[in-house]
Short mmCIF file of C-alpha atoms in Angstrom, two decimals:
data_model
loop_
_atom_site.label_atom_id
_atom_site.label_comp_id
_atom_site.label_asym_id
_atom_site.label_seq_id
_atom_site.Cartn_x
_atom_site.Cartn_y
_atom_site.Cartn_z
CA MET V 87 124.53 82.52 74.74
CA THR V 88 125.36 81.33 78.21
CA LYS V 89 123.71 78.66 80.29
CA LYS V 90 121.56 81.27 82.00
CA ASN V 91 119.72 81.77 78.67
CA ILE V 92 118.47 78.22 78.66
CA GLU V 93 114.87 78.14 79.67
CA ILE V 94 113.57 75.02 81.38
CA ILE V 95 109.80 74.59 81.32
CA HIS V 96 107.69 72.03 83.14
CA PRO V 97 104.49 71.86 81.07
CA ALA V 98 101.29 70.51 82.57
CA ASN V 99 101.16 66.77 81.96
CA LYS V 100 97.75 66.53 80.30
CA LEU V 101 98.18 62.85 79.57
CA LYS V 102 98.55 62.19 83.29
CA GLN V 103 95.32 64.05 83.93
CA TYR V 104 93.49 61.56 81.72
CA ILE V 105 95.39 58.35 82.42
CA THR V 106 94.86 58.26 86.16
CA ASP V 107 94.27 54.55 86.67
CA PRO V 108 97.48 52.48 86.56
CA ARG V 109 95.40 49.53 85.36
CA SER V 110 95.05 51.32 82.00
CA LEU V 111 98.63 50.32 81.18
CA ASN V 112 99.17 47.16 83.23
CA ALA V 113 99.78 43.56 82.10
CA THR V 114 96.07 42.86 81.62
CA ALA V 115 95.70 45.94 79.42
CA LEU V 116 98.79 44.87 77.49
CA ALA V 117 97.38 41.38 76.86
CA LYS V 118 94.15 42.92 75.58
CA ALA V 119 96.07 45.29 73.34
CA GLU V 120 98.23 42.49 71.94
CA ALA V 121 95.17 40.36 71.20
CA ALA V 122 93.45 43.28 69.46
CA MET V 123 96.55 43.94 67.40
CA GLN V 124 96.87 40.28 66.36
CA LYS V 125 93.25 40.32 65.26
CA VAL V 126 93.85 43.29 62.97
CA ALA V 127 97.14 41.89 61.64
CA GLY V 128 95.47 38.54 60.92
CA SER V 129 92.62 40.15 59.02
CA ILE V 130 94.83 41.76 56.41
CA ASP V 131 96.11 39.97 53.31
CA LEU V 132 99.31 41.89 52.75
CA THR V 133 99.92 40.37 49.32
CA LYS V 134 96.71 41.99 48.12
CA GLU V 135 97.14 45.25 50.02
CA ALA V 136 100.74 45.75 48.90
CA ASP V 137 100.00 45.19 45.22
CA PRO V 138 99.28 48.88 44.40
CA THR V 139 102.54 49.85 46.13
CA LEU V 140 104.44 47.29 44.07
CA LYS V 141 102.84 48.54 40.83
CA GLU V 142 103.70 52.13 41.72
CA MET V 143 107.26 51.08 42.39
CA GLN V 144 107.49 49.30 39.04
CA ALA V 145 106.10 52.39 37.28
CA ALA V 146 108.61 54.68 39.04
CA TYR V 147 111.41 52.32 37.99
CA GLN V 148 110.29 52.42 34.33
CA THR V 149 110.17 56.22 34.41
CA MET V 150 113.62 56.33 35.94
CA LYS V 151 114.98 53.93 33.34
CA GLY V 152 113.45 55.86 30.43
CA ASP V 153 114.51 59.31 31.59
CA PRO V 154 117.81 59.62 33.50
CA SER V 155 116.94 63.19 34.53
CA GLN V 156 114.19 61.65 36.70
CA ALA V 157 116.67 59.53 38.66
CA GLN V 158 116.55 61.58 41.83
CA ALA V 159 112.79 62.19 41.92
CA GLN V 160 111.82 58.64 41.01
CA GLY V 161 114.53 57.28 43.30
CA GLN V 162 112.95 59.16 46.19
CA ARG V 163 109.56 57.78 45.20
CA ILE V 164 110.92 54.23 45.16
CA TYR V 165 112.65 54.86 48.50
CA ASN V 166 109.38 55.96 50.12
CA LEU V 167 107.50 52.96 48.75
CA ALA V 168 110.22 50.51 49.80
CA HIS V 169 110.28 52.10 53.24
CA ASP V 170 106.53 51.61 53.50
CA LEU V 171 106.79 47.93 52.55
CA ARG V 172 109.64 47.48 55.01
CA GLY V 173 107.43 48.74 57.84
CA LEU V 174 104.39 46.75 56.75
CA GLY V 175 106.43 43.56 56.42
CA SER V 176 107.62 43.83 60.00
CA ASN V 177 104.10 44.22 61.38
CA PHE V 178 102.28 41.83 59.07
CA ASN V 179 104.65 38.86 59.26
CA TYR V 180 106.59 39.29 56.05
CA PRO V 181 110.20 39.46 57.29
CA LEU V 182 111.56 38.94 53.77
CA LEU V 183 109.69 42.01 52.60
CA THR V 184 111.24 43.98 55.45
CA ARG V 185 114.69 42.71 54.62
CA ILE V 186 114.53 43.33 50.85
CA GLY V 187 112.73 46.67 51.31
CA GLY V 188 115.44 47.70 53.79
CA SER V 189 118.19 46.70 51.37
CA LEU V 190 116.55 48.74 48.59
CA CYS V 191 116.23 51.75 50.93
CA ARG V 192 119.93 51.54 51.81
CA PHE V 193 120.85 51.35 48.14
CA ILE V 194 118.64 54.11 46.86
CA GLU V 195 118.90 56.69 49.64
CA GLY V 196 120.57 59.80 48.28
CA LEU V 197 121.04 58.32 44.80
CA GLU V 198 121.42 61.21 42.35
CA THR V 199 122.06 59.36 39.12
CA ALA V 200 121.19 55.94 37.82
CA SER V 201 123.79 53.99 35.84
CA ASP V 202 122.87 50.75 34.07
CA THR V 203 124.31 48.77 36.99
CA GLN V 204 122.36 50.80 39.53
CA LEU V 205 119.17 50.35 37.53
CA GLU V 206 119.77 46.61 37.44
CA ILE V 207 120.18 46.48 41.20
CA ILE V 208 116.97 48.41 41.73
CA ARG V 209 115.13 46.15 39.30
CA ALA V 210 116.46 43.05 41.07
CA HIS V 211 115.08 44.31 44.38
CA ILE V 212 111.67 45.10 42.86
CA ASP V 213 111.54 41.65 41.22
CA ALA V 214 112.39 40.05 44.56
CA ILE V 215 109.64 42.00 46.32
CA ARG V 216 107.20 40.88 43.64
CA ALA V 217 108.26 37.24 44.10
CA VAL V 218 107.83 37.45 47.89
CA LEU V 219 104.33 38.88 47.52
CA HIS V 220 103.15 36.66 44.67
CA ASN V 221 104.42 33.51 46.39
CA LYS V 222 102.99 34.62 49.74
CA MET V 223 106.34 34.09 51.47
CA SER V 224 105.21 35.09 54.94
CA GLY V 225 106.91 34.13 58.22
CA GLU V 226 110.31 32.54 58.65
CA GLY V 227 111.93 29.90 56.43
CA HIS V 228 111.90 30.30 52.63
CA ALA V 229 115.53 29.29 52.00
CA ILE V 230 115.51 30.57 48.43
CA GLY V 231 114.06 33.89 49.50
CA ILE V 232 116.75 34.26 52.15
CA GLN V 233 119.46 33.48 49.58
CA ILE V 234 118.06 36.13 47.26
CA ALA V 235 117.93 38.69 50.10
CA GLU V 236 121.53 37.89 51.04
CA GLY V 237 122.61 38.29 47.42
CA LEU V 238 120.90 41.66 47.17
CA GLU V 239 122.45 42.86 50.44
CA THR V 240 125.90 41.85 49.18
CA LEU V 241 125.33 43.76 45.94
CA VAL V 242 124.29 46.86 47.89
CA ARG V 243 127.38 46.64 50.12
CA GLU V 244 129.61 46.40 47.05
CA GLU V 245 127.96 49.06 44.94
CA ARG V 246 127.20 51.80 47.48
CA MET K 87 87.91 57.14 88.26
CA SER K 88 89.95 57.00 85.07
CA ARG K 89 89.20 59.57 82.42
CA ILE K 90 91.01 57.66 79.66
CA ASP K 91 87.80 57.50 77.65
CA GLN K 92 87.96 61.30 77.37
CA LEU K 93 91.50 61.34 76.02
CA ASN K 94 91.86 62.48 72.39
CA VAL K 95 94.62 60.80 70.39
CA MET K 96 95.76 61.71 66.87
CA ILE K 97 97.16 58.87 64.74
CA VAL K 98 99.13 60.08 61.71
CA ASP K 99 100.24 57.55 59.10
CA ASP K 100 99.90 57.38 55.34
CA ASN K 101 99.17 53.67 55.56
CA GLN K 102 95.67 52.78 56.58
CA HIS K 103 96.69 49.38 57.96
CA MET K 104 99.29 50.85 60.27
CA ARG K 105 96.67 53.31 61.51
CA SER K 106 94.33 50.37 62.13
CA LEU K 107 96.97 48.57 64.20
CA VAL K 108 97.59 51.59 66.39
CA ARG K 109 93.86 52.23 66.70
CA ALA K 110 93.33 48.62 67.86
CA ILE K 111 95.93 49.04 70.61
CA MET K 112 94.45 52.34 71.75
CA GLU K 113 90.88 51.05 71.77
CA ALA K 114 91.92 47.96 73.73
CA ILE K 115 93.14 50.13 76.61
CA GLY K 116 89.95 52.18 76.65
CA ILE K 117 90.73 55.18 74.46
CA ARG K 118 87.62 56.07 72.50
CA ASN K 119 88.43 59.36 70.80
CA LEU K 120 90.83 58.59 67.99
CA ILE K 121 91.39 60.97 65.11
CA GLU K 122 93.25 59.75 62.04
CA ALA K 123 95.26 61.70 59.48
CA ARG K 124 97.33 60.63 56.48
CA ASP K 125 100.18 63.16 56.82
CA GLY K 126 101.31 66.13 58.87
CA GLU K 127 99.28 68.75 56.99
CA HIS K 128 96.14 66.67 57.23
CA ALA K 129 96.76 66.24 60.97
CA LEU K 130 97.26 69.99 61.49
CA ASP K 131 93.99 70.66 59.67
CA LYS K 132 92.18 68.30 62.00
CA MET K 133 93.93 69.66 65.08
CA ARG K 134 92.55 73.12 64.33
CA ASN K 135 89.07 71.81 65.05
CA ASN K 136 89.77 69.12 67.65
CA GLU K 137 91.59 69.22 70.95
CA VAL K 138 94.28 66.53 70.91
CA HIS K 139 96.23 65.29 73.96
CA LEU K 140 98.66 62.84 72.32
CA VAL K 141 100.09 62.50 68.80
CA ILE K 142 101.33 59.18 67.43
CA THR K 143 102.97 59.78 64.06
CA ASP K 144 104.80 57.94 61.32
CA TRP K 145 107.93 59.51 59.79
CA ASN K 146 107.75 59.01 56.00
CA MET K 147 104.64 60.70 54.65
CA GLU K 148 103.81 63.20 51.93
CA PRO K 149 103.43 66.11 51.60
CA MET K 150 104.39 66.80 55.24
CA ASP K 151 106.45 64.11 56.95
CA GLY K 152 106.56 63.34 60.64
CA ILE K 153 109.73 65.34 61.26
CA ASP K 154 108.40 68.56 59.71
CA PHE K 155 105.09 67.96 61.46
CA THR K 156 106.82 67.68 64.85
CA ARG K 157 108.94 70.77 64.15
CA TYR K 158 105.78 72.68 63.26
CA LEU K 159 104.04 71.55 66.44
CA ARG K 160 107.00 72.58 68.57
CA SER K 161 108.03 75.85 66.92
CA SER K 162 105.43 77.38 64.65
CA PRO K 163 103.60 80.43 65.97
CA ASP K 164 100.46 78.72 64.61
CA SER K 165 101.06 75.47 66.47
CA PRO K 166 97.90 74.12 68.11
CA ASP K 167 99.97 73.02 71.14
CA PRO K 168 103.79 73.29 71.31
CA PHE K 169 103.88 71.02 74.38
CA ILE K 170 101.80 68.18 72.99
CA PRO K 171 103.38 64.75 73.57
CA VAL K 172 104.62 63.19 70.30
CA ILE K 173 105.46 59.52 69.80
CA MET K 174 107.14 58.69 66.50
CA LEU K 175 106.81 55.27 64.87
CA THR K 176 109.20 54.49 62.07
CA GLY K 177 111.12 51.90 60.12
CA HIS K 178 114.22 54.07 60.49
CA THR K 179 116.61 52.67 63.06
CA GLU K 180 119.87 54.34 62.10
CA ARG K 181 121.40 56.39 64.90
CA ALA K 182 121.51 59.56 62.76
CA LYS K 183 117.79 59.26 62.06
CA VAL K 184 116.91 58.70 65.70
CA GLU K 185 118.92 61.83 66.55
CA LEU K 186 117.13 63.78 63.84
CA ALA K 187 113.77 62.82 65.35
CA ARG K 188 115.01 63.75 68.82
CA ASP K 189 116.24 67.10 67.54
CA ALA K 190 112.85 67.77 65.92
CA GLY K 191 111.32 67.49 69.39
CA VAL K 192 109.69 64.07 69.61
CA ASP K 193 109.08 62.73 73.11
CA GLU K 194 109.43 59.05 72.29
CA PHE K 195 110.61 56.96 69.35
CA ILE K 196 109.50 53.44 68.35
CA ALA K 197 111.23 51.43 65.63
CA LYS K 198 108.90 49.22 63.62
CA PRO K 199 107.57 46.61 64.08
CA VAL K 200 105.16 48.44 66.29
CA THR K 201 104.24 46.34 69.31
CA ALA K 202 101.60 46.93 71.94
CA LYS K 203 104.29 46.55 74.60
CA ALA K 204 106.49 49.26 73.11
CA LEU K 205 103.61 51.66 72.57
CA LEU K 206 102.18 51.26 76.08
CA ALA K 207 105.68 51.58 77.57
CA ARG K 208 106.20 54.91 75.73
CA ILE K 209 102.81 56.20 76.88
CA ASN K 210 103.64 55.13 80.43
CA SER K 211 106.95 56.96 80.18
CA ILE K 212 105.19 60.19 79.17
CA VAL K 213 102.57 59.81 81.89
CA ASN K 214 105.00 59.12 84.69
CA HIS K 215 108.35 60.52 83.63
CA ARG K 216 107.73 63.25 81.12
CA ARG K 217 110.88 65.25 80.51
CA PRO K 218 110.82 69.00 81.02
CA PHE K 219 110.97 71.22 77.96
CA ILE K 220 114.10 73.11 77.04
CA ARG K 221 114.23 76.33 75.08
CA THR K 222 117.56 77.44 73.62
CA GLY K 223 118.16 79.60 70.58
CA ARG K 224 118.12 76.56 68.32
CA TYR K 225 115.94 74.04 70.06
CA PHE K 226 112.58 73.85 71.69
CA GLY K 227 111.22 70.55 72.91
CA PRO K 228 111.62 67.79 75.48
CA ASP K 229 114.99 67.72 77.22
CA ARG K 230 117.20 65.59 75.02
CA ARG K 231 119.16 64.37 78.05
CA ARG K 232 116.86 61.64 79.22
CA LYS K 233 118.34 60.98 82.62
CA ASN K 234 119.35 63.36 85.35
CA MET K 235 122.91 62.13 85.40
CA PRO K 236 126.27 63.87 85.85
CA PHE K 237 127.45 65.03 82.44
CA ASP K 238 131.13 65.42 81.66
CA GLY K 239 131.00 66.05 77.89
CA PRO K 240 131.30 69.42 76.15
CA GLU K 241 128.59 71.86 77.21
CA LYS K 242 126.61 71.89 73.95
CA ARG K 243 123.63 73.86 75.14
CA ALA K 244 125.73 76.89 75.94
CA ASP K 245 126.87 76.95 72.30
CA GLU K 246 123.54 76.35 70.71
CA ASN K 247 122.61 79.91 70.09
#
């Protein structure tokens, strides 16, 4: 195909037809939006809300451990759950959750089998997530939590 | 007079709290008609009965994730609107993933944490600088070359068919 077969289309900008007042997106609107967002974020107890996700992750791990043929399917399940927690942590002030969830995602993405060592690394991540939630380790600080996250990240670098 | 209160926005995320955050931002700027869905299939179901002007979607969802949802919107003969603006919110930040989203046809991409500033900036970008759509044999969606700049790389589009 040559360049002449490339079609360039300028669709009607429907959004522009509705957002006609520049004040809808100005600094005042932004301040209102930020305040509204903070209110929602502050009303949610992530430790409570994330508990079902953690339990599901623990169950997927047990299934994976008990049946190696499930490694890929359960690994994907754990990946999705860890990815969810990673996103929630970043918006609900749990940076350690984001960091450990991210490390678990990096380790588990594309994993097709699960050796004893790999299972141990997954378990260590899940235990760390549980500790962060149960000890309500929100915000910055938490020297021990940071050390644990660093240790997990090192393991992932070495084993993947 | 602004018609923002008549704008219909679809929020697609499998996590209720993330939907609540996005809803709060949208309501704060005056958007009243917000439709929520938990994955791409659920969103498509709702779009069959509701006119939607903007989609804000997560990536990782089941059964239909945000990438397949965007591809469906852009390319399926049954799409409710192939030109609908799509903003993708995701925890993925790797370059390959961003490119995958771009190649699916998203207009704008936001890496989590979602902030009001980032979301309003992306909406502003669509309102004031929406890219034209490109149709080649392999791609249909917003022009993946964001700026109208001289380009001296290999001519990929000519080979895309």
